[in-house]
Amino acid sequence: MFFKKKLKERPLPKHIAIIMDGNGRWAKKQGLPRSAGHVAGAKTFKNIARYCNKIGLSYLTVYAFSTENWKRPQQEVEGIMNLLRDYLRDAENFKDENIRVRFLGNREPLADDIKELMLKNENESKNATGLNLNIAINYGGRDEITTAVREIVKSGVAVEDITEELISQNLYTKDMPDPDFIIRPSGEYRLSNYLIWQSAYAEYWFSDVLWPDFSSKHLEKAIEDFNKRNRRFGGV
Ligand code: IPE
Ligand code: IPE
Ligand code: MG
């Protein structure tokens, strides 16, 4: 009841995308290793996903690991992959939450057991009717578009049949609405190769708060601000 009333007061974006940034700086501030920041960030992710499901959001897409993040020390990359493993194994426990999970990105270089767990999670949640949760892993917008172009060329489609719609349908987000709201905490003001095609008309929201400290209060404030934006899409 409480949420229904609130929803009426502030319509939700259709698709929120979050760049979960600032784990390393959060850890440093506490005198902890970067890995502790990723552990804390993973907790925040679970809380925010659950919250989005509770308020009735349709789509949430989170940036968990970029195509550029392989440049980090091997130990850090392994730590992040192990957190992903934990999440994928744990997801069993969230079945009753009715969240449909999908993974965006190039899975090829990921470990076999992770790939299997990803498929298992996708299959087992495919009939869920609550939040559509997309987790971007080894995701890069340029990589996604390059892969799409390759697929299109391979299909032998006629040049005049190449449309924006066709390109969209060859991206990881095919059949999903474009993100209308992109949130980046941690005080950085860039997309870092995130959803660069899909975010052509998104609204952006930045905050200095570091991802592990991001809470439902920040999300509520962001949504409130979103509702004050005047979206014109090139019109008047
Ligand atoms: C985001 O936090 C997590 C990933 C990119 C995997 P960072 O690890 O980038 O944290 P900062 O930006 O160094 O503080
Ligand atoms: C973007 O954060 C990627 C993720 C949050 C997964 P980065 O920390 O990698 O981005 P830059 O390096 O600050 O642009
Ligand atoms: Mg960062």
PDB file of C-alpha atoms and ligand atoms in Angstrom:
ATOM      1  CA  MET A   1       0.000   0.000   0.000  1.00  0.00           C
ATOM      2  CA  PHE A   2       2.767   2.359   1.020  1.00  0.00           C
ATOM      3  CA  PHE A   3       4.659   1.687  -2.201  1.00  0.00           C
ATOM      4  CA  LYS A   4       1.556   1.940  -4.379  1.00  0.00           C
ATOM      5  CA  LYS A   5       0.842   5.389  -3.048  1.00  0.00           C
ATOM      6  CA  LYS A   6       4.452   6.468  -3.458  1.00  0.00           C
ATOM      7  CA  LEU A   7       4.545   5.157  -7.008  1.00  0.00           C
ATOM      8  CA  LYS A   8       1.615   7.318  -7.969  1.00  0.00           C
ATOM      9  CA  GLU A   9       3.391  10.338  -6.602  1.00  0.00           C
ATOM     10  CA  ARG A  10       6.560   9.698  -8.540  1.00  0.00           C
ATOM     11  CA  PRO A  11       6.440   7.563 -11.670  1.00  0.00           C
ATOM     12  CA  LEU A  12       9.470   5.321 -11.992  1.00  0.00           C
ATOM     13  CA  PRO A  13      11.937   5.334 -14.836  1.00  0.00           C
ATOM     14  CA  LYS A  14      11.407   2.254 -17.013  1.00  0.00           C
ATOM     15  CA  HIS A  15      15.003   1.219 -16.977  1.00  0.00           C
ATOM     16  CA  ILE A  16      17.649   2.340 -14.515  1.00  0.00           C
ATOM     17  CA  ALA A  17      21.302   1.624 -15.285  1.00  0.00           C
ATOM     18  CA  ILE A  18      23.896   1.968 -12.542  1.00  0.00           C
ATOM     19  CA  ILE A  19      27.670   2.228 -12.801  1.00  0.00           C
ATOM     20  CA  MET A  20      28.669   0.658  -9.494  1.00  0.00           C
ATOM     21  CA  ASP A  21      31.829   2.670  -8.948  1.00  0.00           C
ATOM     22  CA  GLY A  22      33.968   3.678  -5.976  1.00  0.00           C
ATOM     23  CA  ASN A  23      34.618   0.360  -4.224  1.00  0.00           C
ATOM     24  CA  GLY A  24      38.388   0.831  -4.222  1.00  0.00           C
ATOM     25  CA  ARG A  25      38.283   4.366  -2.834  1.00  0.00           C
ATOM     26  CA  TRP A  26      35.780   3.304  -0.193  1.00  0.00           C
ATOM     27  CA  ALA A  27      38.169   0.580   0.981  1.00  0.00           C
ATOM     28  CA  LYS A  28      41.151   2.924   0.965  1.00  0.00           C
ATOM     29  CA  LYS A  29      39.261   5.407   3.124  1.00  0.00           C
ATOM     30  CA  GLN A  30      38.745   2.679   5.739  1.00  0.00           C
ATOM     31  CA  GLY A  31      42.352   1.511   5.503  1.00  0.00           C
ATOM     32  CA  LEU A  32      41.223  -1.782   3.948  1.00  0.00           C
ATOM     33  CA  PRO A  33      42.421  -3.642   0.839  1.00  0.00           C
ATOM     34  CA  ARG A  34      40.532  -2.956  -2.404  1.00  0.00           C
ATOM     35  CA  SER A  35      39.027  -6.444  -2.228  1.00  0.00           C
ATOM     36  CA  ALA A  36      37.108  -5.394   0.902  1.00  0.00           C
ATOM     37  CA  GLY A  37      35.573  -2.597  -1.150  1.00  0.00           C
ATOM     38  CA  HIS A  38      34.328  -5.097  -3.712  1.00  0.00           C
ATOM     39  CA  VAL A  39      32.832  -7.255  -0.964  1.00  0.00           C
ATOM     40  CA  ALA A  40      30.993  -4.216   0.421  1.00  0.00           C
ATOM     41  CA  GLY A  41      29.953  -3.187  -3.116  1.00  0.00           C
ATOM     42  CA  ALA A  42      28.462  -6.623  -3.756  1.00  0.00           C
ATOM     43  CA  LYS A  43      26.312  -6.246  -0.628  1.00  0.00           C
ATOM     44  CA  THR A  44      25.088  -2.862  -1.795  1.00  0.00           C
ATOM     45  CA  PHE A  45      24.253  -4.363  -5.173  1.00  0.00           C
ATOM     46  CA  LYS A  46      22.063  -7.048  -3.579  1.00  0.00           C
ATOM     47  CA  ASN A  47      20.262  -4.483  -1.411  1.00  0.00           C
ATOM     48  CA  ILE A  48      19.615  -2.104  -4.293  1.00  0.00           C
ATOM     49  CA  ALA A  49      18.402  -4.886  -6.595  1.00  0.00           C
ATOM     50  CA  ARG A  50      16.001  -6.081  -3.926  1.00  0.00           C
ATOM     51  CA  TYR A  51      14.794  -2.551  -3.334  1.00  0.00           C
ATOM     52  CA  CYS A  52      14.200  -1.962  -7.052  1.00  0.00           C
ATOM     53  CA  ASN A  53      12.169  -5.158  -7.188  1.00  0.00           C
ATOM     54  CA  LYS A  54      10.142  -4.084  -4.176  1.00  0.00           C
ATOM     55  CA  ILE A  55       9.187  -0.700  -5.636  1.00  0.00           C
ATOM     56  CA  GLY A  56       8.126  -2.328  -8.920  1.00  0.00           C
ATOM     57  CA  LEU A  57      10.909  -1.182 -11.239  1.00  0.00           C
ATOM     58  CA  SER A  58      10.871  -3.062 -14.577  1.00  0.00           C
ATOM     59  CA  TYR A  59      14.560  -2.997 -15.518  1.00  0.00           C
ATOM     60  CA  LEU A  60      17.784  -2.532 -13.609  1.00  0.00           C
ATOM     61  CA  THR A  61      21.130  -2.931 -15.378  1.00  0.00           C
ATOM     62  CA  VAL A  62      24.285  -2.799 -13.290  1.00  0.00           C
ATOM     63  CA  TYR A  63      27.865  -2.470 -14.483  1.00  0.00           C
ATOM     64  CA  ALA A  64      29.877  -5.056 -12.575  1.00  0.00           C
ATOM     65  CA  PHE A  65      32.969  -5.598 -14.752  1.00  0.00           C
ATOM     66  CA  SER A  66      34.014  -3.814 -17.924  1.00  0.00           C
ATOM     67  CA  THR A  67      36.046  -5.011 -20.902  1.00  0.00           C
ATOM     68  CA  GLU A  68      38.719  -2.599 -19.618  1.00  0.00           C
ATOM     69  CA  ASN A  69      38.778  -3.953 -16.063  1.00  0.00           C
ATOM     70  CA  TRP A  70      41.047  -6.866 -17.097  1.00  0.00           C
ATOM     71  CA  LYS A  71      43.873  -4.306 -16.874  1.00  0.00           C
ATOM     72  CA  ARG A  72      43.705  -4.487 -13.072  1.00  0.00           C
ATOM     73  CA  PRO A  73      46.076  -6.629 -11.009  1.00  0.00           C
ATOM     74  CA  GLN A  74      45.286 -10.318 -11.472  1.00  0.00           C
ATOM     75  CA  GLN A  75      44.540 -10.711  -7.779  1.00  0.00           C
ATOM     76  CA  GLU A  76      41.865  -8.024  -7.894  1.00  0.00           C
ATOM     77  CA  VAL A  77      40.278  -9.513 -11.020  1.00  0.00           C
ATOM     78  CA  GLU A  78      40.222 -12.946  -9.343  1.00  0.00           C
ATOM     79  CA  GLY A  79      38.610 -11.449  -6.262  1.00  0.00           C
ATOM     80  CA  ILE A  80      35.848  -9.904  -8.351  1.00  0.00           C
ATOM     81  CA  MET A  81      35.301 -13.197 -10.222  1.00  0.00           C
ATOM     82  CA  ASN A  82      35.042 -15.038  -6.902  1.00  0.00           C
ATOM     83  CA  LEU A  83      32.410 -12.579  -5.712  1.00  0.00           C
ATOM     84  CA  LEU A  84      30.520 -13.213  -8.908  1.00  0.00           C
ATOM     85  CA  ARG A  85      30.728 -16.973  -8.215  1.00  0.00           C
ATOM     86  CA  ASP A  86      29.370 -16.440  -4.704  1.00  0.00           C
ATOM     87  CA  TYR A  87      26.504 -14.377  -6.041  1.00  0.00           C
ATOM     88  CA  LEU A  88      25.644 -16.906  -8.726  1.00  0.00           C
ATOM     89  CA  ARG A  89      25.647 -19.749  -6.198  1.00  0.00           C
ATOM     90  CA  ASP A  90      23.633 -17.725  -3.721  1.00  0.00           C
ATOM     91  CA  ALA A  91      21.024 -16.724  -6.246  1.00  0.00           C
ATOM     92  CA  GLU A  92      19.237 -19.995  -5.392  1.00  0.00           C
ATOM     93  CA  ASN A  93      18.290 -18.387  -2.117  1.00  0.00           C
ATOM     94  CA  PHE A  94      16.546 -15.506  -3.833  1.00  0.00           C
ATOM     95  CA  LYS A  95      14.250 -17.591  -6.004  1.00  0.00           C
ATOM     96  CA  ASP A  96      11.169 -16.507  -4.098  1.00  0.00           C
ATOM     97  CA  GLU A  97      11.972 -12.906  -5.007  1.00  0.00           C
ATOM     98  CA  ASN A  98      10.671 -13.301  -8.559  1.00  0.00           C
ATOM     99  CA  ILE A  99      13.656 -11.498 -10.141  1.00  0.00           C
ATOM    100  CA  ARG A 100      14.648 -12.387 -13.695  1.00  0.00           C
ATOM    101  CA  VAL A 101      18.395 -12.213 -14.092  1.00  0.00           C
ATOM    102  CA  ARG A 102      20.374 -11.879 -17.325  1.00  0.00           C
ATOM    103  CA  PHE A 103      24.025 -11.211 -18.081  1.00  0.00           C
ATOM    104  CA  LEU A 104      25.229  -8.699 -20.651  1.00  0.00           C
ATOM    105  CA  GLY A 105      28.718  -8.887 -22.103  1.00  0.00           C
ATOM    106  CA  ASN A 106      31.136 -11.244 -23.784  1.00  0.00           C
ATOM    107  CA  ARG A 107      31.214 -14.451 -21.734  1.00  0.00           C
ATOM    108  CA  GLU A 108      33.878 -16.115 -23.827  1.00  0.00           C
ATOM    109  CA  PRO A 109      36.923 -15.352 -21.630  1.00  0.00           C
ATOM    110  CA  LEU A 110      35.111 -16.192 -18.366  1.00  0.00           C
ATOM    111  CA  ALA A 111      35.807 -19.413 -16.458  1.00  0.00           C
ATOM    112  CA  ASP A 112      33.684 -22.404 -17.487  1.00  0.00           C
ATOM    113  CA  ASP A 113      32.022 -22.804 -14.100  1.00  0.00           C
ATOM    114  CA  ILE A 114      30.982 -19.140 -14.150  1.00  0.00           C
ATOM    115  CA  LYS A 115      29.544 -19.501 -17.637  1.00  0.00           C
ATOM    116  CA  GLU A 116      27.565 -22.546 -16.509  1.00  0.00           C
ATOM    117  CA  LEU A 117      26.249 -20.790 -13.418  1.00  0.00           C
ATOM    118  CA  MET A 118      25.222 -17.794 -15.525  1.00  0.00           C
ATOM    119  CA  LEU A 119      23.183 -19.994 -17.855  1.00  0.00           C
ATOM    120  CA  LYS A 120      21.668 -21.834 -14.905  1.00  0.00           C
ATOM    121  CA  ASN A 121      20.592 -18.573 -13.267  1.00  0.00           C
ATOM    122  CA  GLU A 122      19.160 -17.235 -16.500  1.00  0.00           C
ATOM    123  CA  ASN A 123      17.231 -20.417 -17.185  1.00  0.00           C
ATOM    124  CA  GLU A 124      15.915 -20.832 -13.702  1.00  0.00           C
ATOM    125  CA  SER A 125      14.675 -17.264 -13.456  1.00  0.00           C
ATOM    126  CA  LYS A 126      13.351 -16.888 -16.981  1.00  0.00           C
ATOM    127  CA  ASN A 127       9.684 -17.030 -15.974  1.00  0.00           C
ATOM    128  CA  ALA A 128      10.020 -14.518 -13.137  1.00  0.00           C
ATOM    129  CA  THR A 129       7.667 -11.577 -13.568  1.00  0.00           C
ATOM    130  CA  GLY A 130       9.268  -9.079 -11.175  1.00  0.00           C
ATOM    131  CA  LEU A 131      12.357  -6.983 -11.766  1.00  0.00           C
ATOM    132  CA  ASN A 132      14.423  -7.672 -14.889  1.00  0.00           C
ATOM    133  CA  LEU A 133      17.937  -7.561 -13.495  1.00  0.00           C
ATOM    134  CA  ASN A 134      20.782  -7.325 -15.990  1.00  0.00           C
ATOM    135  CA  ILE A 135      24.333  -7.728 -14.778  1.00  0.00           C
ATOM    136  CA  ALA A 136      26.980  -6.410 -17.162  1.00  0.00           C
ATOM    137  CA  ILE A 137      30.086  -8.593 -16.940  1.00  0.00           C
ATOM    138  CA  ASN A 138      32.986  -8.221 -19.348  1.00  0.00           C
ATOM    139  CA  TYR A 139      30.758  -5.644 -20.949  1.00  0.00           C
ATOM    140  CA  GLY A 140      31.931  -2.813 -23.166  1.00  0.00           C
ATOM    141  CA  GLY A 141      29.700  -0.664 -25.339  1.00  0.00           C
ATOM    142  CA  ARG A 142      32.163  -0.540 -28.215  1.00  0.00           C
ATOM    143  CA  ASP A 143      32.725  -4.279 -28.023  1.00  0.00           C
ATOM    144  CA  GLU A 144      28.953  -4.803 -28.059  1.00  0.00           C
ATOM    145  CA  ILE A 145      28.485  -2.631 -31.162  1.00  0.00           C
ATOM    146  CA  THR A 146      31.449  -4.240 -32.939  1.00  0.00           C
ATOM    147  CA  THR A 147      30.004  -7.697 -32.228  1.00  0.00           C
ATOM    148  CA  ALA A 148      26.600  -6.562 -33.504  1.00  0.00           C
ATOM    149  CA  VAL A 149      28.109  -5.227 -36.743  1.00  0.00           C
ATOM    150  CA  ARG A 150      29.893  -8.538 -37.288  1.00  0.00           C
ATOM    151  CA  GLU A 151      26.660 -10.465 -36.779  1.00  0.00           C
ATOM    152  CA  ILE A 152      24.776  -8.206 -39.161  1.00  0.00           C
ATOM    153  CA  VAL A 153      27.413  -8.487 -41.883  1.00  0.00           C
ATOM    154  CA  LYS A 154      27.545 -12.274 -41.419  1.00  0.00           C
ATOM    155  CA  SER A 155      23.783 -12.491 -41.880  1.00  0.00           C
ATOM    156  CA  GLY A 156      24.192 -11.044 -45.381  1.00  0.00           C
ATOM    157  CA  VAL A 157      21.527  -8.386 -44.871  1.00  0.00           C
ATOM    158  CA  ALA A 158      21.132  -5.818 -47.682  1.00  0.00           C
ATOM    159  CA  VAL A 159      22.705  -2.411 -46.979  1.00  0.00           C
ATOM    160  CA  GLU A 160      19.358  -0.621 -47.236  1.00  0.00           C
ATOM    161  CA  ASP A 161      17.936  -2.942 -44.589  1.00  0.00           C
ATOM    162  CA  ILE A 162      20.433  -1.822 -41.961  1.00  0.00           C
ATOM    163  CA  THR A 163      18.363   0.243 -39.561  1.00  0.00           C
ATOM    164  CA  GLU A 164      18.724   1.519 -36.017  1.00  0.00           C
ATOM    165  CA  GLU A 165      16.198  -1.103 -35.014  1.00  0.00           C
ATOM    166  CA  LEU A 166      18.304  -3.876 -36.578  1.00  0.00           C
ATOM    167  CA  ILE A 167      21.376  -2.675 -34.708  1.00  0.00           C
ATOM    168  CA  SER A 168      19.419  -2.513 -31.435  1.00  0.00           C
ATOM    169  CA  GLN A 169      18.192  -6.039 -32.024  1.00  0.00           C
ATOM    170  CA  ASN A 170      21.768  -7.280 -32.260  1.00  0.00           C
ATOM    171  CA  LEU A 171      22.852  -5.818 -28.930  1.00  0.00           C
ATOM    172  CA  TYR A 172      22.815  -7.663 -25.591  1.00  0.00           C
ATOM    173  CA  THR A 173      19.795  -5.542 -24.632  1.00  0.00           C
ATOM    174  CA  LYS A 174      17.617  -6.691 -27.539  1.00  0.00           C
ATOM    175  CA  ASP A 175      13.897  -6.548 -26.744  1.00  0.00           C
ATOM    176  CA  MET A 176      14.524  -4.381 -23.683  1.00  0.00           C
ATOM    177  CA  PRO A 177      13.614  -0.695 -23.372  1.00  0.00           C
ATOM    178  CA  ASP A 178      16.613   1.649 -23.539  1.00  0.00           C
ATOM    179  CA  PRO A 179      17.794   2.871 -20.146  1.00  0.00           C
ATOM    180  CA  ASP A 180      16.089   6.185 -19.426  1.00  0.00           C
ATOM    181  CA  PHE A 181      18.100   6.880 -16.279  1.00  0.00           C
ATOM    182  CA  ILE A 182      21.811   6.335 -15.682  1.00  0.00           C
ATOM    183  CA  ILE A 183      23.226   6.653 -12.196  1.00  0.00           C
ATOM    184  CA  ARG A 184      26.934   6.979 -11.465  1.00  0.00           C
ATOM    185  CA  PRO A 185      28.140   7.409  -7.921  1.00  0.00           C
ATOM    186  CA  SER A 186      31.802   7.950  -6.870  1.00  0.00           C
ATOM    187  CA  GLY A 187      32.225  11.465  -8.235  1.00  0.00           C
ATOM    188  CA  GLU A 188      33.206  10.487 -11.781  1.00  0.00           C
ATOM    189  CA  TYR A 189      31.379  12.101 -14.679  1.00  0.00           C
ATOM    190  CA  ARG A 190      31.761   9.624 -17.504  1.00  0.00           C
ATOM    191  CA  LEU A 191      30.147   6.564 -19.022  1.00  0.00           C
ATOM    192  CA  SER A 192      33.306   4.416 -19.133  1.00  0.00           C
ATOM    193  CA  ASN A 193      32.016   2.540 -22.198  1.00  0.00           C
ATOM    194  CA  TYR A 194      28.657   1.688 -20.604  1.00  0.00           C
ATOM    195  CA  LEU A 195      25.557   1.264 -22.778  1.00  0.00           C
ATOM    196  CA  ILE A 196      26.814   3.897 -25.193  1.00  0.00           C
ATOM    197  CA  TRP A 197      24.272   3.098 -27.919  1.00  0.00           C
ATOM    198  CA  GLN A 198      21.333   2.598 -25.586  1.00  0.00           C
ATOM    199  CA  SER A 199      21.885   5.734 -23.518  1.00  0.00           C
ATOM    200  CA  ALA A 200      21.528   8.176 -26.419  1.00  0.00           C
ATOM    201  CA  TYR A 201      18.552   9.848 -24.714  1.00  0.00           C
ATOM    202  CA  ALA A 202      18.990   8.774 -21.114  1.00  0.00           C
ATOM    203  CA  GLU A 203      18.981  11.188 -18.200  1.00  0.00           C
ATOM    204  CA  TYR A 204      22.112  11.135 -16.015  1.00  0.00           C
ATOM    205  CA  TRP A 205      22.520  11.412 -12.273  1.00  0.00           C
ATOM    206  CA  PHE A 206      25.867  11.748 -10.555  1.00  0.00           C
ATOM    207  CA  SER A 207      26.797  11.697  -6.895  1.00  0.00           C
ATOM    208  CA  ASP A 208      29.961  11.778  -4.826  1.00  0.00           C
ATOM    209  CA  VAL A 209      28.819   8.905  -2.635  1.00  0.00           C
ATOM    210  CA  LEU A 210      30.955   5.800  -3.076  1.00  0.00           C
ATOM    211  CA  TRP A 211      29.069   2.696  -4.230  1.00  0.00           C
ATOM    212  CA  PRO A 212      29.375   0.713  -0.968  1.00  0.00           C
ATOM    213  CA  ASP A 213      27.674   3.649   0.807  1.00  0.00           C
ATOM    214  CA  PHE A 214      24.897   3.956  -1.781  1.00  0.00           C
ATOM    215  CA  SER A 215      21.511   3.252  -0.212  1.00  0.00           C
ATOM    216  CA  SER A 216      17.824   3.220  -1.116  1.00  0.00           C
ATOM    217  CA  LYS A 217      17.711   6.823   0.162  1.00  0.00           C
ATOM    218  CA  HIS A 218      20.118   7.899  -2.581  1.00  0.00           C
ATOM    219  CA  LEU A 219      18.080   5.979  -5.121  1.00  0.00           C
ATOM    220  CA  GLU A 220      14.871   7.659  -3.963  1.00  0.00           C
ATOM    221  CA  LYS A 221      16.511  11.066  -4.282  1.00  0.00           C
ATOM    222  CA  ALA A 222      17.740  10.184  -7.762  1.00  0.00           C
ATOM    223  CA  ILE A 223      14.245   9.096  -8.856  1.00  0.00           C
ATOM    224  CA  GLU A 224      12.788  12.272  -7.403  1.00  0.00           C
ATOM    225  CA  ASP A 225      15.266  14.301  -9.489  1.00  0.00           C
ATOM    226  CA  PHE A 226      14.495  12.200 -12.571  1.00  0.00           C
ATOM    227  CA  ASN A 227      10.869  13.186 -12.241  1.00  0.00           C
ATOM    228  CA  LYS A 228      11.805  16.866 -12.412  1.00  0.00           C
ATOM    229  CA  ARG A 229      13.618  16.480 -15.716  1.00  0.00           C
ATOM    230  CA  ASN A 230      11.998  17.750 -18.871  1.00  0.00           C
ATOM    231  CA  ARG A 231      12.643  15.130 -21.539  1.00  0.00           C
ATOM    232  CA  ARG A 232      12.181  16.566 -25.008  1.00  0.00           C
ATOM    233  CA  PHE A 233      13.771  13.964 -27.305  1.00  0.00           C
ATOM    234  CA  GLY A 234      14.646  16.685 -29.767  1.00  0.00           C
ATOM    235  CA  GLY A 235      11.121  18.099 -29.824  1.00  0.00           C
ATOM    236  CA  VAL A 236       9.847  21.318 -28.295  1.00  0.00           C
TER     237      VAL A 236
HETATM  238  C1  IPE B   1      33.921  -0.376  -9.122  1.00  0.00           C
HETATM  239  O1  IPE B   1      34.751   0.134  -8.149  1.00  0.00           O
HETATM  240  C2  IPE B   1      34.051  -1.872  -9.289  1.00  0.00           C
HETATM  241  C3  IPE B   1      34.650  -2.294 -10.565  1.00  0.00           C
HETATM  242  C4  IPE B   1      35.068  -1.506 -11.515  1.00  0.00           C
HETATM  243  C5  IPE B   1      34.785  -3.715 -10.760  1.00  0.00           C
HETATM  244  P1  IPE B   1      36.281   0.471  -8.438  1.00  0.00           P
HETATM  245  O2  IPE B   1      37.083  -0.741  -8.147  1.00  0.00           O
HETATM  246  O3  IPE B   1      36.445   1.032  -9.796  1.00  0.00           O
HETATM  247  O4  IPE B   1      36.554   1.568  -7.347  1.00  0.00           O
HETATM  248  P2  IPE B   1      37.444   2.863  -7.517  1.00  0.00           P
HETATM  249  O5  IPE B   1      36.929   3.618  -8.700  1.00  0.00           O
HETATM  250  O6  IPE B   1      38.853   2.395  -7.717  1.00  0.00           O
HETATM  251  O7  IPE B   1      37.262   3.614  -6.246  1.00  0.00           O
HETATM  252  C1  IPE B   2      33.391   1.420 -14.609  1.00  0.00           C
HETATM  253  O1  IPE B   2      34.193   1.776 -13.539  1.00  0.00           O
HETATM  254  C2  IPE B   2      33.210  -0.069 -14.627  1.00  0.00           C
HETATM  255  C3  IPE B   2      32.421  -0.621 -13.535  1.00  0.00           C
HETATM  256  C4  IPE B   2      31.877   0.027 -12.561  1.00  0.00           C
HETATM  257  C5  IPE B   2      32.251  -2.046 -13.572  1.00  0.00           C
HETATM  258  P1  IPE B   2      35.775   1.983 -13.699  1.00  0.00           P
HETATM  259  O2  IPE B   2      36.268   2.317 -12.350  1.00  0.00           O
HETATM  260  O3  IPE B   2      36.365   0.812 -14.373  1.00  0.00           O
HETATM  261  O4  IPE B   2      35.841   3.222 -14.682  1.00  0.00           O
HETATM  262  P2  IPE B   2      36.974   4.301 -14.898  1.00  0.00           P
HETATM  263  O5  IPE B   2      38.269   3.557 -15.069  1.00  0.00           O
HETATM  264  O6  IPE B   2      36.981   5.168 -13.690  1.00  0.00           O
HETATM  265  O7  IPE B   2      36.553   5.046 -16.116  1.00  0.00           O
HETATM  266 MG    MG B   3      36.360   2.919 -10.513  1.00  0.00          MG
END
